[in-house]
Amino acid sequence: MKHYCVIGFPISHSLSPQLHNSWFKKFKLRADYVAKEVKPGELSFFMKNFVKNFDGANVTIPHKENIIAHLDSISEEARKIGAVNTIAKKGSKLIGYNTDVLGALQAIKVAQVRLKGKKALVLGAGGAARAVIYGLSSKGARVFILNRTVSKAKKLAREFKCEVAENDVDLKSFQLIINTTSVGMKSRETPLPNLKNRLGSGAVKRPVVMDIIYTPLMTKFLKEAKACGCKIITGDKMFRAQAAASFKIWTGQTKPL
Ligand code: ATR
């Protein structure tokens, strides 16, 4: 029997256990998957017994960057991104991967958004933002970062060779806007207040708007974007694609979706 988990805080909203357990069943694999609430100061303690208790894991808010110090090695892509969302055990060694990048790009591709030469605004500068920024840049988009803590946006902009957006940036100039912050998950808040006024009325082409939050599926941010006439990409698209990529790393099964 193999054991997997998702580590994060908050974690009760996570649909990863449900999804992975359904795939284990579908492929008749003897494995289970649970959610583990690990608060910010508890990661070191939790990781002490990880190898004994688990064969792999997903890592989510707020541990995607800090987890790296607890792993034996990480993939080239995870190293470039600077964040890990998937852990696999090889022998007694823990290897880190990043499947968020593939998940984000797949969600964007399915919505038929071409990225080369396009202007994209990324909200947030955490671990999830790193994967999204890396993915967008690798496909030739011109990326701008807007974050509550400006110093973190500046640091990422230097690292990924992209730009920092000011709070009053002209939203109409973007073809794609992606929320990678946790704003809208617990509360009915939006990471980009005043969207309607800022996008303006008239016959301008609207940006495609994506949220990586999937609970709720229709965040206030996406509702407002839809009301403005924007094409929207809900968070379940990236969630399912990153999960499928993690599942492949653990089991070799390529087509759970
Ligand atoms: P993850 O690994 O999932 O990206 P994270 O590293 O904790 O999680 O990053 C969370 C992101 O959401 C950050 O960009 C954070 O902004 P700060 O850098 O200013 O902390 C953003 N965020 C979280 N709560 C927020 C709030 N109430 N308002 C604005 N931004 C918020």
mmCIF file of C-alpha atoms and ligand atoms in Angstrom:
data_model
loop_
_atom_site.group_PDB
_atom_site.id
_atom_site.type_symbol
_atom_site.label_atom_id
_atom_site.label_comp_id
_atom_site.label_asym_id
_atom_site.label_seq_id
_atom_site.Cartn_x
_atom_site.Cartn_y
_atom_site.Cartn_z
ATOM 1 C CA MET A 1 0.000 0.000 0.000
ATOM 2 C CA LYS A 2 1.360 3.429 -0.929
ATOM 3 C CA HIS A 3 0.536 6.632 0.896
ATOM 4 C CA TYR A 4 0.307 10.148 -0.490
ATOM 5 C CA CYS A 5 -0.812 13.488 0.936
ATOM 6 C CA VAL A 6 -1.174 17.180 0.250
ATOM 7 C CA ILE A 7 0.585 19.509 2.684
ATOM 8 C CA GLY A 8 -0.677 23.056 3.199
ATOM 9 C CA PHE A 9 -2.490 25.638 5.267
ATOM 10 C CA PRO A 10 -5.376 26.184 4.848
ATOM 11 C CA ILE A 11 -6.028 22.710 3.447
ATOM 12 C CA SER A 12 -9.631 21.766 4.258
ATOM 13 C CA HIS A 13 -10.798 23.196 0.896
ATOM 14 C CA SER A 14 -8.447 20.957 -1.116
ATOM 15 C CA LEU A 15 -10.039 18.604 -3.628
ATOM 16 C CA SER A 16 -6.737 16.772 -4.218
ATOM 17 C CA PRO A 17 -7.599 13.798 -1.928
ATOM 18 C CA GLN A 18 -10.908 13.250 -3.731
ATOM 19 C CA LEU A 19 -9.346 13.481 -7.184
ATOM 20 C CA HIS A 20 -6.269 11.304 -6.559
ATOM 21 C CA ASN A 21 -8.233 8.657 -4.612
ATOM 22 C CA SER A 22 -10.673 8.414 -7.528
ATOM 23 C CA TRP A 23 -7.758 7.887 -9.918
ATOM 24 C CA PHE A 24 -6.132 5.264 -7.641
ATOM 25 C CA LYS A 25 -9.458 3.427 -7.748
ATOM 26 C CA LYS A 26 -9.818 3.860 -11.524
ATOM 27 C CA PHE A 27 -6.387 2.311 -12.139
ATOM 28 C CA LYS A 28 -6.825 -0.322 -9.373
ATOM 29 C CA LEU A 29 -3.744 0.890 -7.490
ATOM 30 C CA ARG A 30 -3.245 0.062 -3.818
ATOM 31 C CA ALA A 31 -2.728 3.625 -2.588
ATOM 32 C CA ASP A 32 -4.410 6.330 -0.581
ATOM 33 C CA TYR A 33 -4.185 10.120 -0.403
ATOM 34 C CA VAL A 34 -4.994 12.389 2.553
ATOM 35 C CA ALA A 35 -4.887 16.114 3.348
ATOM 36 C CA LYS A 36 -2.388 17.161 6.029
ATOM 37 C CA GLU A 37 -2.759 20.550 7.650
ATOM 38 C CA VAL A 38 0.773 21.855 8.157
ATOM 39 C CA LYS A 39 0.928 25.395 9.526
ATOM 40 C CA PRO A 40 3.747 27.753 8.478
ATOM 41 C CA GLY A 41 5.992 26.978 11.486
ATOM 42 C CA GLU A 42 5.364 23.215 11.392
ATOM 43 C CA LEU A 43 6.991 22.180 8.098
ATOM 44 C CA SER A 44 10.367 21.045 9.529
ATOM 45 C CA PHE A 45 8.669 18.912 12.174
ATOM 46 C CA PHE A 46 6.290 17.374 9.626
ATOM 47 C CA MET A 47 9.084 16.557 7.168
ATOM 48 C CA LYS A 48 11.146 14.707 9.834
ATOM 49 C CA ASN A 49 8.981 11.587 9.521
ATOM 50 C CA PHE A 50 7.843 12.057 5.931
ATOM 51 C CA VAL A 51 10.055 9.348 4.339
ATOM 52 C CA LYS A 52 8.795 6.777 6.874
ATOM 53 C CA ASN A 53 5.119 7.595 6.382
ATOM 54 C CA PHE A 54 4.632 8.698 2.766
ATOM 55 C CA ASP A 55 5.597 7.786 -0.822
ATOM 56 C CA GLY A 56 4.818 11.174 -2.290
ATOM 57 C CA ALA A 57 2.968 14.446 -1.774
ATOM 58 C CA ASN A 58 1.612 17.619 -3.230
ATOM 59 C CA VAL A 59 2.690 20.881 -1.639
ATOM 60 C CA THR A 60 0.522 23.957 -1.567
ATOM 61 C CA ILE A 61 0.130 27.381 0.122
ATOM 62 C CA PRO A 62 2.345 28.476 1.852
ATOM 63 C CA HIS A 63 5.094 25.834 1.554
ATOM 64 C CA LYS A 64 5.951 25.665 -2.164
ATOM 65 C CA GLU A 65 9.249 27.493 -1.736
ATOM 66 C CA ASN A 66 10.275 26.457 1.794
ATOM 67 C CA ILE A 67 9.809 22.755 1.059
ATOM 68 C CA ILE A 68 12.922 22.751 -1.168
ATOM 69 C CA ALA A 69 15.261 22.805 1.866
ATOM 70 C CA HIS A 70 13.724 19.483 3.011
ATOM 71 C CA LEU A 71 14.283 17.572 -0.253
ATOM 72 C CA ASP A 72 17.313 15.625 -1.523
ATOM 73 C CA SER A 73 17.089 17.008 -5.056
ATOM 74 C CA ILE A 74 14.727 18.888 -7.364
ATOM 75 C CA SER A 75 14.097 18.818 -11.109
ATOM 76 C CA GLU A 76 15.788 21.333 -13.381
ATOM 77 C CA GLU A 77 12.436 23.032 -13.999
ATOM 78 C CA ALA A 78 11.575 23.262 -10.273
ATOM 79 C CA ARG A 79 15.021 24.768 -9.694
ATOM 80 C CA LYS A 80 14.460 27.443 -12.338
ATOM 81 C CA ILE A 81 10.979 28.177 -10.960
ATOM 82 C CA GLY A 82 12.163 28.131 -7.347
ATOM 83 C CA ALA A 83 9.062 26.270 -6.174
ATOM 84 C CA VAL A 84 7.967 22.656 -5.751
ATOM 85 C CA ASN A 85 4.387 21.351 -5.715
ATOM 86 C CA THR A 86 5.082 17.624 -6.066
ATOM 87 C CA ILE A 87 7.328 15.281 -4.063
ATOM 88 C CA ALA A 88 8.177 11.756 -5.195
ATOM 89 C CA LYS A 89 10.182 9.185 -3.235
ATOM 90 C CA LYS A 90 12.930 7.313 -5.095
ATOM 91 C CA GLY A 91 14.393 4.736 -2.700
ATOM 92 C CA SER A 92 14.817 6.765 0.468
ATOM 93 C CA LYS A 93 15.443 10.037 -1.393
ATOM 94 C CA LEU A 94 12.885 12.797 -1.845
ATOM 95 C CA ILE A 95 12.744 14.483 -5.256
ATOM 96 C CA GLY A 96 10.847 17.726 -5.912
ATOM 97 C CA TYR A 97 9.010 18.623 -9.128
ATOM 98 C CA ASN A 98 6.816 21.467 -10.313
ATOM 99 C CA THR A 99 3.692 20.430 -12.200
ATOM 100 C CA ASP A 100 1.945 23.815 -11.694
ATOM 101 C CA VAL A 101 3.726 25.187 -14.741
ATOM 102 C CA LEU A 102 2.392 22.467 -17.019
ATOM 103 C CA GLY A 103 -1.052 22.806 -15.411
ATOM 104 C CA ALA A 104 -1.187 26.562 -15.991
ATOM 105 C CA LEU A 105 -0.001 26.317 -19.598
ATOM 106 C CA GLN A 106 -2.476 23.541 -20.365
ATOM 107 C CA ALA A 107 -5.375 25.592 -18.942
ATOM 108 C CA ILE A 108 -4.333 28.561 -21.095
ATOM 109 C CA LYS A 109 -3.883 26.377 -24.190
ATOM 110 C CA VAL A 110 -7.313 24.780 -23.843
ATOM 111 C CA ALA A 111 -8.806 28.300 -23.799
ATOM 112 C CA GLN A 112 -6.987 28.858 -27.108
ATOM 113 C CA VAL A 113 -4.956 31.788 -25.878
ATOM 114 C CA ARG A 114 -1.709 32.231 -27.801
ATOM 115 C CA LEU A 115 1.007 33.684 -25.580
ATOM 116 C CA LYS A 116 3.807 34.734 -27.915
ATOM 117 C CA GLY A 117 4.225 38.517 -27.855
ATOM 118 C CA LYS A 118 1.145 39.025 -25.616
ATOM 119 C CA LYS A 119 1.045 41.179 -22.484
ATOM 120 C CA ALA A 120 0.137 39.227 -19.351
ATOM 121 C CA LEU A 121 -0.514 40.579 -15.857
ATOM 122 C CA VAL A 122 0.197 38.182 -12.974
ATOM 123 C CA LEU A 123 -1.362 39.031 -9.604
ATOM 124 C CA GLY A 124 0.772 37.720 -6.730
ATOM 125 C CA ALA A 125 4.407 36.857 -6.173
ATOM 126 C CA GLY A 126 4.326 33.601 -4.203
ATOM 127 C CA GLY A 127 5.161 30.032 -5.149
ATOM 128 C CA ALA A 128 2.254 29.646 -7.555
ATOM 129 C CA ALA A 129 3.115 32.956 -9.232
ATOM 130 C CA ARG A 130 6.643 31.699 -9.855
ATOM 131 C CA ALA A 131 5.379 28.736 -11.884
ATOM 132 C CA VAL A 132 2.898 30.865 -13.828
ATOM 133 C CA ILE A 133 5.476 33.590 -14.587
ATOM 134 C CA TYR A 134 8.059 31.009 -15.674
ATOM 135 C CA GLY A 135 5.496 29.293 -17.927
ATOM 136 C CA LEU A 136 4.232 32.509 -19.539
ATOM 137 C CA SER A 137 7.773 33.791 -20.132
ATOM 138 C CA SER A 138 8.896 30.484 -21.626
ATOM 139 C CA LYS A 139 6.081 30.820 -24.188
ATOM 140 C CA GLY A 140 7.165 34.326 -25.188
ATOM 141 C CA ALA A 141 4.618 36.443 -23.272
ATOM 142 C CA ARG A 142 5.605 39.846 -21.856
ATOM 143 C CA VAL A 143 4.905 39.438 -18.148
ATOM 144 C CA PHE A 144 4.057 42.138 -15.574
ATOM 145 C CA ILE A 145 3.789 41.355 -11.841
ATOM 146 C CA LEU A 146 1.418 43.130 -9.439
ATOM 147 C CA ASN A 147 1.722 42.214 -5.768
ATOM 148 C CA ARG A 148 0.624 43.615 -2.397
ATOM 149 C CA THR A 149 4.235 43.505 -1.203
ATOM 150 C CA VAL A 150 6.024 45.423 -3.932
ATOM 151 C CA SER A 151 9.519 44.259 -2.902
ATOM 152 C CA LYS A 152 8.524 40.648 -3.675
ATOM 153 C CA ALA A 153 7.234 41.658 -7.127
ATOM 154 C CA LYS A 154 10.525 43.463 -7.794
ATOM 155 C CA LYS A 155 12.561 40.440 -6.724
ATOM 156 C CA LEU A 156 10.614 38.126 -9.045
ATOM 157 C CA ALA A 157 10.795 40.614 -11.911
ATOM 158 C CA ARG A 158 14.593 40.644 -11.614
ATOM 159 C CA GLU A 159 14.790 36.890 -11.376
ATOM 160 C CA PHE A 160 12.487 36.123 -14.333
ATOM 161 C CA LYS A 161 13.434 39.178 -16.404
ATOM 162 C CA CYS A 162 9.937 40.636 -16.483
ATOM 163 C CA GLU A 163 8.335 43.872 -15.303
ATOM 164 C CA VAL A 164 6.590 45.233 -12.195
ATOM 165 C CA ALA A 165 3.114 46.737 -12.571
ATOM 166 C CA GLU A 166 1.924 49.677 -10.469
ATOM 167 C CA ASN A 167 -1.430 49.514 -8.673
ATOM 168 C CA ASP A 168 -3.001 51.887 -11.194
ATOM 169 C CA VAL A 169 -1.727 50.012 -14.255
ATOM 170 C CA ASP A 170 -3.944 50.221 -17.368
ATOM 171 C CA LEU A 171 -5.760 46.860 -17.358
ATOM 172 C CA LYS A 172 -7.015 47.417 -20.906
ATOM 173 C CA SER A 173 -3.478 47.034 -22.214
ATOM 174 C CA PHE A 174 -3.293 43.318 -21.245
ATOM 175 C CA GLN A 175 -4.434 40.298 -23.225
ATOM 176 C CA LEU A 176 -4.308 38.010 -20.182
ATOM 177 C CA ILE A 177 -4.717 38.588 -16.414
ATOM 178 C CA ILE A 178 -4.065 35.722 -13.969
ATOM 179 C CA ASN A 179 -4.746 35.701 -10.227
ATOM 180 C CA THR A 180 -2.249 33.550 -8.306
ATOM 181 C CA THR A 181 -2.982 35.042 -4.866
ATOM 182 C CA SER A 182 -5.255 33.384 -2.313
ATOM 183 C CA VAL A 183 -7.602 36.397 -2.336
ATOM 184 C CA GLY A 184 -11.128 35.170 -3.086
ATOM 185 C CA MET A 185 -10.702 31.704 -1.619
ATOM 186 C CA LYS A 186 -12.153 32.233 1.835
ATOM 187 C CA SER A 187 -13.678 35.644 1.502
ATOM 188 C CA ARG A 188 -15.803 37.348 -1.101
ATOM 189 C CA GLU A 189 -12.913 39.630 -1.974
ATOM 190 C CA THR A 190 -11.243 40.266 -5.290
ATOM 191 C CA PRO A 191 -7.522 40.729 -5.892
ATOM 192 C CA LEU A 192 -8.320 43.469 -8.440
ATOM 193 C CA PRO A 193 -10.988 45.842 -7.112
ATOM 194 C CA ASN A 194 -12.911 48.108 -9.453
ATOM 195 C CA LEU A 195 -12.475 45.848 -12.464
ATOM 196 C CA LYS A 196 -15.537 47.167 -14.278
ATOM 197 C CA ASN A 197 -14.465 50.807 -14.150
ATOM 198 C CA ARG A 198 -10.892 49.965 -14.956
ATOM 199 C CA LEU A 199 -11.712 47.907 -18.030
ATOM 200 C CA GLY A 200 -14.086 50.610 -19.193
ATOM 201 C CA SER A 201 -16.989 50.279 -21.539
ATOM 202 C CA GLY A 202 -16.917 50.547 -25.297
ATOM 203 C CA ALA A 203 -15.738 48.226 -27.998
ATOM 204 C CA VAL A 204 -12.239 47.517 -26.669
ATOM 205 C CA LYS A 205 -10.919 43.955 -26.762
ATOM 206 C CA ARG A 206 -11.169 42.469 -23.265
ATOM 207 C CA PRO A 207 -8.359 40.489 -21.636
ATOM 208 C CA VAL A 208 -8.808 36.791 -20.917
ATOM 209 C CA VAL A 209 -9.041 36.440 -17.117
ATOM 210 C CA MET A 210 -7.886 33.346 -15.217
ATOM 211 C CA ASP A 211 -8.018 32.437 -11.537
ATOM 212 C CA ILE A 212 -6.017 29.590 -10.052
ATOM 213 C CA ILE A 213 -8.415 29.356 -7.067
ATOM 214 C CA TYR A 214 -10.883 26.504 -7.634
ATOM 215 C CA THR A 215 -12.945 26.727 -4.426
ATOM 216 C CA PRO A 216 -15.173 28.524 -5.139
ATOM 217 C CA LEU A 217 -15.038 27.892 -8.870
ATOM 218 C CA MET A 218 -16.605 31.257 -9.680
ATOM 219 C CA THR A 219 -14.596 33.669 -7.543
ATOM 220 C CA LYS A 220 -15.734 37.258 -7.249
ATOM 221 C CA PHE A 221 -12.823 38.139 -9.550
ATOM 222 C CA LEU A 222 -14.066 35.795 -12.309
ATOM 223 C CA LYS A 223 -17.699 36.844 -11.837
ATOM 224 C CA GLU A 224 -16.767 40.483 -12.316
ATOM 225 C CA ALA A 225 -14.565 39.677 -15.307
ATOM 226 C CA LYS A 226 -17.364 37.705 -16.942
ATOM 227 C CA ALA A 227 -19.795 40.576 -16.325
ATOM 228 C CA CYS A 228 -17.313 42.835 -18.147
ATOM 229 C CA GLY A 229 -17.416 40.553 -21.178
ATOM 230 C CA CYS A 230 -14.015 38.872 -20.571
ATOM 231 C CA LYS A 231 -13.428 35.257 -21.509
ATOM 232 C CA ILE A 232 -12.655 33.456 -18.228
ATOM 233 C CA ILE A 233 -10.616 30.386 -17.277
ATOM 234 C CA THR A 234 -11.714 28.772 -13.997
ATOM 235 C CA GLY A 235 -9.193 27.305 -11.545
ATOM 236 C CA ASP A 236 -10.308 23.694 -11.994
ATOM 237 C CA LYS A 237 -8.561 23.562 -15.389
ATOM 238 C CA MET A 238 -5.099 24.170 -13.928
ATOM 239 C CA PHE A 239 -5.911 22.123 -10.817
ATOM 240 C CA ARG A 240 -6.831 19.005 -12.777
ATOM 241 C CA ALA A 241 -3.913 19.328 -15.207
ATOM 242 C CA GLN A 242 -1.303 19.747 -12.441
ATOM 243 C CA ALA A 243 -2.849 16.815 -10.542
ATOM 244 C CA ALA A 244 -2.672 14.594 -13.629
ATOM 245 C CA ALA A 245 1.003 15.489 -14.068
ATOM 246 C CA SER A 246 1.748 14.650 -10.397
ATOM 247 C CA PHE A 247 -0.164 11.355 -10.761
ATOM 248 C CA LYS A 248 1.973 10.467 -13.777
ATOM 249 C CA ILE A 249 5.189 11.107 -11.804
ATOM 250 C CA TRP A 250 4.016 8.790 -8.981
ATOM 251 C CA THR A 251 2.356 6.006 -10.961
ATOM 252 C CA GLY A 252 3.474 6.243 -14.590
ATOM 253 C CA GLN A 253 -0.197 6.469 -15.634
ATOM 254 C CA THR A 254 -0.379 9.095 -18.349
ATOM 255 C CA LYS A 255 -4.097 9.508 -18.873
ATOM 256 C CA PRO A 256 -6.047 9.890 -15.623
ATOM 257 C CA LEU A 257 -8.138 12.737 -17.049
HETATM 258 P P1 ATR B 1 1.574 30.177 -2.989
HETATM 259 O O1 ATR B 1 2.753 29.307 -2.717
HETATM 260 O O2 ATR B 1 0.334 29.354 -3.157
HETATM 261 O O3 ATR B 1 1.754 31.124 -4.117
HETATM 262 P P2 ATR B 1 2.285 32.180 -1.071
HETATM 263 O O4 ATR B 1 3.702 31.949 -1.419
HETATM 264 O O5 ATR B 1 1.920 32.285 0.382
HETATM 265 O O6 ATR B 1 1.355 31.038 -1.640
HETATM 266 O O7 ATR B 1 1.792 33.499 -1.860
HETATM 267 C C1 ATR B 1 0.544 34.035 -1.671
HETATM 268 C C2 ATR B 1 0.377 35.277 -2.562
HETATM 269 O O8 ATR B 1 -0.928 35.827 -2.296
HETATM 270 C C3 ATR B 1 1.363 36.401 -2.293
HETATM 271 O O9 ATR B 1 1.616 37.082 -3.485
HETATM 272 C C4 ATR B 1 0.587 37.297 -1.311
HETATM 273 O O10 ATR B 1 0.984 38.654 -1.317
HETATM 274 P P3 ATR B 1 2.208 39.178 -0.384
HETATM 275 O O11 ATR B 1 3.463 38.832 -1.125
HETATM 276 O O12 ATR B 1 1.988 40.633 -0.268
HETATM 277 O O13 ATR B 1 2.080 38.439 0.921
HETATM 278 C C5 ATR B 1 -0.796 37.195 -1.876
HETATM 279 N N1 ATR B 1 -1.819 37.494 -0.869
HETATM 280 C C6 ATR B 1 -2.231 36.717 0.142
HETATM 281 N N2 ATR B 1 -3.198 37.333 0.866
HETATM 282 C C7 ATR B 1 -3.392 38.538 0.282
HETATM 283 C C8 ATR B 1 -4.281 39.664 0.540
HETATM 284 N N3 ATR B 1 -5.154 39.626 1.547
HETATM 285 N N4 ATR B 1 -4.201 40.722 -0.293
HETATM 286 C C9 ATR B 1 -3.326 40.761 -1.317
HETATM 287 N N5 ATR B 1 -2.483 39.749 -1.612
HETATM 288 C C10 ATR B 1 -2.508 38.651 -0.835
#
